[in-house]
Amino acid sequence: MPVDFAARYGAGLERAAVLGGGGVFQIAWETGYLATAAAGGVDLRSAERIVGTSAGSLVGAVLAARRIALLSLAADLMARATSVVSYLAPAGNLVPSQQRAFDLMWAATDNDPATVQAIGRAAMAASTPSARSMRRNIAVLVDYAWWPSRRLWVTAVDAYTAERVVVTKDAGVRTTRAVAASCALSGLYPPQQVGDRRCMDGAMSGTATNSDLVAGADRAVVLSLAPGDAPLPQAMAASSADHMLTEIESLRASGTQVFHRWAPMDAEMDIMAPDSMADGLAAGRRQATDDLEELRAFWA
């Protein structure tokens, strides 16, 4: 599915949830936010479509399975035992082929097919941990044997063609494989086989949230890493510096009411660092507590 807000992929939906990418930190922030909101009576599990990209694909799969409270408890444990996070999401001591692929991805400022294909070639050539081990690690948090709901849409990018791939229950793909593909950050993790495609991180489509997949819905909650009232401090990872601003404007222009919140972003932040999990959880819980009444009115 091409990225296209004018297509109004979400037309006919009442409520939708969009969970963007952002590494270990964003997994923790979204988990803290959603679990706190649910405990306060605002249950985003009732969304008719849950779109997950990269970190958001893991959280979205758990949300669709109605297990966000359990993920919050697990995240608390991992925040205190960061060695577990390092094992599940290894991101240090890169070999040269990994570093080359990672640097190419991080330096990209557009999502032109040639740019994304170059990143894809480097990702497929990188000497990373096995694709199977990545799926096994994700299975610790996401049930591997079943797709939780037709409401879940997981995004990825074909590493060879640069096309965006949207994985749903109809694809017949296990949840862990779809989530592993969406989280396959170039250089860190291997592209995953999804059907006849080798797929990598969903944010390589040029959008960190893929929020066009709910364009035309009545209302949507969007959780992202990038700020909503100011551009990113730099262009990176196939996104322009003001991509989030443009996305939210385009989503609203499609007729969708938008409730957008973003995790606190620090230019010095290492979003893949295991010790960022505790900060992410705390920040997400604080934000959800502050938002509760406004969010309840929006979602009702």
PDB file of N, CA, C and O in Angstrom, residues 20-32 53-56 58-59 71 75 78-79 81-92 141 183 185 188-189 201 225 263 269-282:
ATOM      1  N   GLY A  20       3.612   4.915  16.888  1.00  0.00           N
ATOM      2  CA  GLY A  20       4.813   5.108  16.097  1.00  0.00           C
ATOM      3  C   GLY A  20       6.044   4.450  16.682  1.00  0.00           C
ATOM      4  O   GLY A  20       6.025   3.869  17.770  1.00  0.00           O
ATOM      5  N   GLY A  21       7.154   4.559  15.925  1.00  0.00           N
ATOM      6  CA  GLY A  21       8.406   3.936  16.310  1.00  0.00           C
ATOM      7  C   GLY A  21       9.276   4.839  17.167  1.00  0.00           C
ATOM      8  O   GLY A  21       9.029   6.029  17.310  1.00  0.00           O
ATOM      9  N   GLY A  22      10.351   4.237  17.707  1.00  0.00           N
ATOM     10  CA  GLY A  22      11.270   5.014  18.530  1.00  0.00           C
ATOM     11  C   GLY A  22      12.096   4.173  19.476  1.00  0.00           C
ATOM     12  O   GLY A  22      12.489   4.642  20.547  1.00  0.00           O
ATOM     13  N   GLY A  23      12.349   2.911  19.113  1.00  0.00           N
ATOM     14  CA  GLY A  23      13.274   2.103  19.884  1.00  0.00           C
ATOM     15  C   GLY A  23      12.750   1.664  21.247  1.00  0.00           C
ATOM     16  O   GLY A  23      11.546   1.680  21.527  1.00  0.00           O
ATOM     17  N   VAL A  24      13.688   1.259  22.099  1.00  0.00           N
ATOM     18  CA  VAL A  24      13.363   0.773  23.444  1.00  0.00           C
ATOM     19  C   VAL A  24      12.627   1.845  24.237  1.00  0.00           C
ATOM     20  O   VAL A  24      11.647   1.558  24.941  1.00  0.00           O
ATOM     21  N   PHE A  25      13.084   3.083  24.112  1.00  0.00           N
ATOM     22  CA  PHE A  25      12.450   4.179  24.847  1.00  0.00           C
ATOM     23  C   PHE A  25      10.977   4.305  24.473  1.00  0.00           C
ATOM     24  O   PHE A  25      10.110   4.455  25.335  1.00  0.00           O
ATOM     25  N   GLN A  26      10.670   4.219  23.173  1.00  0.00           N
ATOM     26  CA  GLN A  26       9.292   4.413  22.736  1.00  0.00           C
ATOM     27  C   GLN A  26       8.404   3.244  23.142  1.00  0.00           C
ATOM     28  O   GLN A  26       7.228   3.433  23.457  1.00  0.00           O
ATOM     29  N   ILE A  27       8.946   2.021  23.134  1.00  0.00           N
ATOM     30  CA  ILE A  27       8.177   0.884  23.637  1.00  0.00           C
ATOM     31  C   ILE A  27       7.744   1.156  25.074  1.00  0.00           C
ATOM     32  O   ILE A  27       6.582   0.966  25.441  1.00  0.00           O
ATOM     33  N   ALA A  28       8.680   1.616  25.887  1.00  0.00           N
ATOM     34  CA  ALA A  28       8.377   1.888  27.290  1.00  0.00           C
ATOM     35  C   ALA A  28       7.390   3.045  27.429  1.00  0.00           C
ATOM     36  O   ALA A  28       6.435   2.971  28.213  1.00  0.00           O
ATOM     37  N   TRP A  29       7.605   4.120  26.673  1.00  0.00           N
ATOM     38  CA  TRP A  29       6.731   5.299  26.795  1.00  0.00           C
ATOM     39  C   TRP A  29       5.299   4.962  26.386  1.00  0.00           C
ATOM     40  O   TRP A  29       4.340   5.308  27.085  1.00  0.00           O
ATOM     41  N   GLU A  30       5.132   4.280  25.251  1.00  0.00           N
ATOM     42  CA  GLU A  30       3.787   3.922  24.796  1.00  0.00           C
ATOM     43  C   GLU A  30       3.121   2.946  25.765  1.00  0.00           C
ATOM     44  O   GLU A  30       1.913   3.059  26.038  1.00  0.00           O
ATOM     45  N   THR A  31       3.900   2.008  26.293  1.00  0.00           N
ATOM     46  CA  THR A  31       3.348   1.058  27.255  1.00  0.00           C
ATOM     47  C   THR A  31       2.872   1.769  28.506  1.00  0.00           C
ATOM     48  O   THR A  31       1.757   1.529  28.991  1.00  0.00           O
ATOM     49  N   GLY A  32       3.701   2.654  29.042  1.00  0.00           N
ATOM     50  CA  GLY A  32       3.313   3.405  30.229  1.00  0.00           C
ATOM     51  C   GLY A  32       2.085   4.256  29.991  1.00  0.00           C
ATOM     52  O   GLY A  32       1.171   4.325  30.828  1.00  0.00           O
ATOM     53  N   THR A  53       3.947   0.684  14.045  1.00  0.00           N
ATOM     54  CA  THR A  53       5.180   0.804  13.261  1.00  0.00           C
ATOM     55  C   THR A  53       6.375   0.645  14.172  1.00  0.00           C
ATOM     56  O   THR A  53       6.477   1.339  15.186  1.00  0.00           O
ATOM     57  N   SER A  54       7.274  -0.263  13.829  1.00  0.00           N
ATOM     58  CA  SER A  54       8.509  -0.467  14.569  1.00  0.00           C
ATOM     59  C   SER A  54       8.189  -0.723  16.044  1.00  0.00           C
ATOM     60  O   SER A  54       7.473  -1.667  16.352  1.00  0.00           O
ATOM     61  N   ALA A  55       8.689   0.097  16.965  1.00  0.00           N
ATOM     62  CA  ALA A  55       8.369  -0.091  18.383  1.00  0.00           C
ATOM     63  C   ALA A  55       6.867  -0.174  18.600  1.00  0.00           C
ATOM     64  O   ALA A  55       6.372  -0.967  19.411  1.00  0.00           O
ATOM     65  N   GLY A  56       6.119   0.635  17.859  1.00  0.00           N
ATOM     66  CA  GLY A  56       4.669   0.645  17.992  1.00  0.00           C
ATOM     67  C   GLY A  56       4.003  -0.637  17.535  1.00  0.00           C
ATOM     68  O   GLY A  56       2.875  -0.936  17.940  1.00  0.00           O
ATOM     69  N   LEU A  58       5.120  -3.687  18.216  1.00  0.00           N
ATOM     70  CA  LEU A  58       5.152  -4.579  19.377  1.00  0.00           C
ATOM     71  C   LEU A  58       4.082  -4.170  20.389  1.00  0.00           C
ATOM     72  O   LEU A  58       3.299  -5.004  20.855  1.00  0.00           O
ATOM     73  N   VAL A  59       4.034  -2.877  20.697  1.00  0.00           N
ATOM     74  CA  VAL A  59       3.042  -2.395  21.665  1.00  0.00           C
ATOM     75  C   VAL A  59       1.635  -2.579  21.103  1.00  0.00           C
ATOM     76  O   VAL A  59       0.707  -2.967  21.821  1.00  0.00           O
ATOM     77  N   LEU A  71       2.114  -6.168  29.821  1.00  0.00           N
ATOM     78  CA  LEU A  71       3.349  -5.619  29.257  1.00  0.00           C
ATOM     79  C   LEU A  71       3.920  -4.536  30.158  1.00  0.00           C
ATOM     80  O   LEU A  71       5.133  -4.422  30.313  1.00  0.00           O
ATOM     81  N   ALA A  75       7.571  -4.560  31.631  1.00  0.00           N
ATOM     82  CA  ALA A  75       8.480  -3.434  31.393  1.00  0.00           C
ATOM     83  C   ALA A  75       9.074  -2.921  32.696  1.00  0.00           C
ATOM     84  O   ALA A  75      10.250  -2.531  32.741  1.00  0.00           O
ATOM     85  N   MET A  78      11.878  -5.257  33.471  1.00  0.00           N
ATOM     86  CA  MET A  78      13.031  -5.064  32.583  1.00  0.00           C
ATOM     87  C   MET A  78      13.744  -3.739  32.859  1.00  0.00           C
ATOM     88  O   MET A  78      14.953  -3.636  32.656  1.00  0.00           O
ATOM     89  N   ALA A  79      13.008  -2.734  33.311  1.00  0.00           N
ATOM     90  CA  ALA A  79      13.641  -1.461  33.650  1.00  0.00           C
ATOM     91  C   ALA A  79      14.600  -1.613  34.818  1.00  0.00           C
ATOM     92  O   ALA A  79      15.580  -0.869  34.940  1.00  0.00           O
ATOM     93  N   ALA A  81      16.075  -4.612  35.389  1.00  0.00           N
ATOM     94  CA  ALA A  81      17.066  -5.621  34.969  1.00  0.00           C
ATOM     95  C   ALA A  81      17.423  -5.347  33.516  1.00  0.00           C
ATOM     96  O   ALA A  81      16.971  -6.042  32.600  1.00  0.00           O
ATOM     97  N   THR A  82      18.217  -4.307  33.303  1.00  0.00           N
ATOM     98  CA  THR A  82      18.505  -3.852  31.936  1.00  0.00           C
ATOM     99  C   THR A  82      19.286  -4.881  31.125  1.00  0.00           C
ATOM    100  O   THR A  82      19.298  -4.816  29.893  1.00  0.00           O
ATOM    101  N   SER A  83      19.921  -5.846  31.801  1.00  0.00           N
ATOM    102  CA  SER A  83      20.634  -6.890  31.052  1.00  0.00           C
ATOM    103  C   SER A  83      19.656  -7.717  30.221  1.00  0.00           C
ATOM    104  O   SER A  83      20.020  -8.240  29.151  1.00  0.00           O
ATOM    105  N   VAL A  84      18.412  -7.830  30.687  1.00  0.00           N
ATOM    106  CA  VAL A  84      17.391  -8.566  29.934  1.00  0.00           C
ATOM    107  C   VAL A  84      17.071  -7.824  28.637  1.00  0.00           C
ATOM    108  O   VAL A  84      16.943  -8.417  27.565  1.00  0.00           O
ATOM    109  N   VAL A  85      16.968  -6.491  28.724  1.00  0.00           N
ATOM    110  CA  VAL A  85      16.703  -5.671  27.545  1.00  0.00           C
ATOM    111  C   VAL A  85      17.860  -5.797  26.556  1.00  0.00           C
ATOM    112  O   VAL A  85      17.654  -5.928  25.345  1.00  0.00           O
ATOM    113  N   SER A  86      19.087  -5.774  27.075  1.00  0.00           N
ATOM    114  CA  SER A  86      20.269  -5.906  26.215  1.00  0.00           C
ATOM    115  C   SER A  86      20.266  -7.234  25.478  1.00  0.00           C
ATOM    116  O   SER A  86      20.693  -7.313  24.320  1.00  0.00           O
ATOM    117  N   TYR A  87      19.769  -8.270  26.132  1.00  0.00           N
ATOM    118  CA  TYR A  87      19.707  -9.589  25.498  1.00  0.00           C
ATOM    119  C   TYR A  87      18.610  -9.643  24.439  1.00  0.00           C
ATOM    120  O   TYR A  87      18.815 -10.162  23.334  1.00  0.00           O
ATOM    121  N   LEU A  88      17.429  -9.085  24.771  1.00  0.00           N
ATOM    122  CA  LEU A  88      16.299  -9.154  23.855  1.00  0.00           C
ATOM    123  C   LEU A  88      16.459  -8.214  22.666  1.00  0.00           C
ATOM    124  O   LEU A  88      15.968  -8.494  21.569  1.00  0.00           O
ATOM    125  N   ALA A  89      17.121  -7.065  22.887  1.00  0.00           N
ATOM    126  CA  ALA A  89      17.278  -6.078  21.816  1.00  0.00           C
ATOM    127  C   ALA A  89      18.734  -5.620  21.742  1.00  0.00           C
ATOM    128  O   ALA A  89      19.054  -4.470  22.064  1.00  0.00           O
ATOM    129  N   PRO A  90      19.633  -6.519  21.322  1.00  0.00           N
ATOM    130  CA  PRO A  90      21.057  -6.159  21.270  1.00  0.00           C
ATOM    131  C   PRO A  90      21.313  -5.055  20.250  1.00  0.00           C
ATOM    132  O   PRO A  90      20.880  -5.139  19.108  1.00  0.00           O
ATOM    133  N   ALA A  91      21.992  -3.995  20.698  1.00  0.00           N
ATOM    134  CA  ALA A  91      22.213  -2.862  19.800  1.00  0.00           C
ATOM    135  C   ALA A  91      23.620  -2.287  19.927  1.00  0.00           C
ATOM    136  O   ALA A  91      23.897  -1.199  19.423  1.00  0.00           O
ATOM    137  N   GLY A  92      24.524  -3.007  20.586  1.00  0.00           N
ATOM    138  CA  GLY A  92      25.880  -2.493  20.761  1.00  0.00           C
ATOM    139  C   GLY A  92      26.909  -3.361  20.064  1.00  0.00           C
ATOM    140  O   GLY A  92      26.604  -4.445  19.553  1.00  0.00           O
ATOM    141  N   LEU A 141       7.520 -11.335  24.600  1.00  0.00           N
ATOM    142  CA  LEU A 141       6.514 -10.318  24.935  1.00  0.00           C
ATOM    143  C   LEU A 141       5.253 -10.413  24.093  1.00  0.00           C
ATOM    144  O   LEU A 141       4.193  -9.928  24.494  1.00  0.00           O
ATOM    145  N   CYS A 183      10.199  -4.053  13.185  1.00  0.00           N
ATOM    146  CA  CYS A 183      11.242  -3.558  14.101  1.00  0.00           C
ATOM    147  C   CYS A 183      12.666  -3.763  13.567  1.00  0.00           C
ATOM    148  O   CYS A 183      13.633  -3.448  14.260  1.00  0.00           O
ATOM    149  N   LEU A 185      15.421  -2.714  12.325  1.00  0.00           N
ATOM    150  CA  LEU A 185      16.186  -1.493  12.060  1.00  0.00           C
ATOM    151  C   LEU A 185      17.473  -1.860  11.325  1.00  0.00           C
ATOM    152  O   LEU A 185      18.235  -2.709  11.775  1.00  0.00           O
ATOM    153  N   LEU A 188      21.033  -3.201  12.704  1.00  0.00           N
ATOM    154  CA  LEU A 188      20.910  -3.802  14.030  1.00  0.00           C
ATOM    155  C   LEU A 188      20.273  -5.183  13.963  1.00  0.00           C
ATOM    156  O   LEU A 188      20.724  -6.119  14.625  1.00  0.00           O
ATOM    157  N   TYR A 189      19.216  -5.285  13.166  1.00  0.00           N
ATOM    158  CA  TYR A 189      18.447  -6.520  13.102  1.00  0.00           C
ATOM    159  C   TYR A 189      18.221  -6.919  11.646  1.00  0.00           C
ATOM    160  O   TYR A 189      18.142  -6.073  10.764  1.00  0.00           O
ATOM    161  N   ASP A 201      12.370  -2.336   8.822  1.00  0.00           N
ATOM    162  CA  ASP A 201      11.665  -1.386   9.683  1.00  0.00           C
ATOM    163  C   ASP A 201      10.619  -0.554   8.939  1.00  0.00           C
ATOM    164  O   ASP A 201      10.892   0.037   7.895  1.00  0.00           O
ATOM    165  N   LEU A 225       7.199   9.610  18.554  1.00  0.00           N
ATOM    166  CA  LEU A 225       8.412  10.088  19.218  1.00  0.00           C
ATOM    167  C   LEU A 225       8.678  11.538  18.873  1.00  0.00           C
ATOM    168  O   LEU A 225       9.034  12.340  19.728  1.00  0.00           O
ATOM    169  N   ALA A 263       6.403  11.546  22.784  1.00  0.00           N
ATOM    170  CA  ALA A 263       7.336  11.303  23.876  1.00  0.00           C
ATOM    171  C   ALA A 263       8.369  12.420  23.922  1.00  0.00           C
ATOM    172  O   ALA A 263       8.730  12.983  22.887  1.00  0.00           O
ATOM    173  N   MET A 269      19.579  11.794  23.337  1.00  0.00           N
ATOM    174  CA  MET A 269      18.994  10.548  23.802  1.00  0.00           C
ATOM    175  C   MET A 269      19.405   9.362  22.925  1.00  0.00           C
ATOM    176  O   MET A 269      19.395   9.458  21.705  1.00  0.00           O
ATOM    177  N   ASP A 270      19.750   8.259  23.563  1.00  0.00           N
ATOM    178  CA  ASP A 270      19.970   6.997  22.856  1.00  0.00           C
ATOM    179  C   ASP A 270      18.711   6.168  23.055  1.00  0.00           C
ATOM    180  O   ASP A 270      18.524   5.537  24.106  1.00  0.00           O
ATOM    181  N   ILE A 271      17.832   6.175  22.066  1.00  0.00           N
ATOM    182  CA  ILE A 271      16.526   5.535  22.226  1.00  0.00           C
ATOM    183  C   ILE A 271      16.615   4.015  22.241  1.00  0.00           C
ATOM    184  O   ILE A 271      15.644   3.341  22.558  1.00  0.00           O
ATOM    185  N   MET A 272      17.797   3.469  21.906  1.00  0.00           N
ATOM    186  CA  MET A 272      17.972   2.016  21.947  1.00  0.00           C
ATOM    187  C   MET A 272      18.635   1.555  23.242  1.00  0.00           C
ATOM    188  O   MET A 272      18.780   0.355  23.470  1.00  0.00           O
ATOM    189  N   ALA A 273      19.035   2.481  24.097  1.00  0.00           N
ATOM    190  CA  ALA A 273      19.748   2.113  25.323  1.00  0.00           C
ATOM    191  C   ALA A 273      18.807   1.418  26.305  1.00  0.00           C
ATOM    192  O   ALA A 273      17.697   1.914  26.558  1.00  0.00           O
ATOM    193  N   PRO A 274      19.217   0.288  26.881  1.00  0.00           N
ATOM    194  CA  PRO A 274      18.358  -0.413  27.845  1.00  0.00           C
ATOM    195  C   PRO A 274      17.930   0.448  29.024  1.00  0.00           C
ATOM    196  O   PRO A 274      16.811   0.330  29.518  1.00  0.00           O
ATOM    197  N   ASP A 275      18.822   1.358  29.471  1.00  0.00           N
ATOM    198  CA  ASP A 275      18.465   2.167  30.634  1.00  0.00           C
ATOM    199  C   ASP A 275      17.480   3.286  30.306  1.00  0.00           C
ATOM    200  O   ASP A 275      17.053   4.030  31.189  1.00  0.00           O
ATOM    201  N   SER A 276      17.101   3.410  29.029  1.00  0.00           N
ATOM    202  CA  SER A 276      16.081   4.399  28.681  1.00  0.00           C
ATOM    203  C   SER A 276      14.676   3.889  28.993  1.00  0.00           C
ATOM    204  O   SER A 276      13.716   4.656  28.956  1.00  0.00           O
ATOM    205  N   MET A 277      14.556   2.604  29.308  1.00  0.00           N
ATOM    206  CA  MET A 277      13.239   2.031  29.551  1.00  0.00           C
ATOM    207  C   MET A 277      12.579   2.632  30.792  1.00  0.00           C
ATOM    208  O   MET A 277      11.379   2.954  30.777  1.00  0.00           O
ATOM    209  N   ALA A 278      13.323   2.799  31.862  1.00  0.00           N
ATOM    210  CA  ALA A 278      12.750   3.357  33.099  1.00  0.00           C
ATOM    211  C   ALA A 278      12.256   4.780  32.867  1.00  0.00           C
ATOM    212  O   ALA A 278      11.151   5.148  33.295  1.00  0.00           O
ATOM    213  N   ASP A 279      13.061   5.580  32.152  1.00  0.00           N
ATOM    214  CA  ASP A 279      12.655   6.959  31.861  1.00  0.00           C
ATOM    215  C   ASP A 279      11.417   6.986  30.973  1.00  0.00           C
ATOM    216  O   ASP A 279      10.514   7.799  31.165  1.00  0.00           O
ATOM    217  N   GLY A 280      11.377   6.092  29.989  1.00  0.00           N
ATOM    218  CA  GLY A 280      10.233   6.041  29.086  1.00  0.00           C
ATOM    219  C   GLY A 280       8.950   5.683  29.809  1.00  0.00           C
ATOM    220  O   GLY A 280       7.906   6.299  29.586  1.00  0.00           O
ATOM    221  N   LEU A 281       9.004   4.671  30.669  1.00  0.00           N
ATOM    222  CA  LEU A 281       7.820   4.272  31.426  1.00  0.00           C
ATOM    223  C   LEU A 281       7.312   5.412  32.295  1.00  0.00           C
ATOM    224  O   LEU A 281       6.105   5.711  32.304  1.00  0.00           O
ATOM    225  N   ALA A 282       8.222   6.046  33.025  1.00  0.00           N
ATOM    226  CA  ALA A 282       7.818   7.127  33.922  1.00  0.00           C
ATOM    227  C   ALA A 282       7.213   8.294  33.147  1.00  0.00           C
ATOM    228  O   ALA A 282       6.176   8.854  33.539  1.00  0.00           O
TER     229      ALA A 282
END
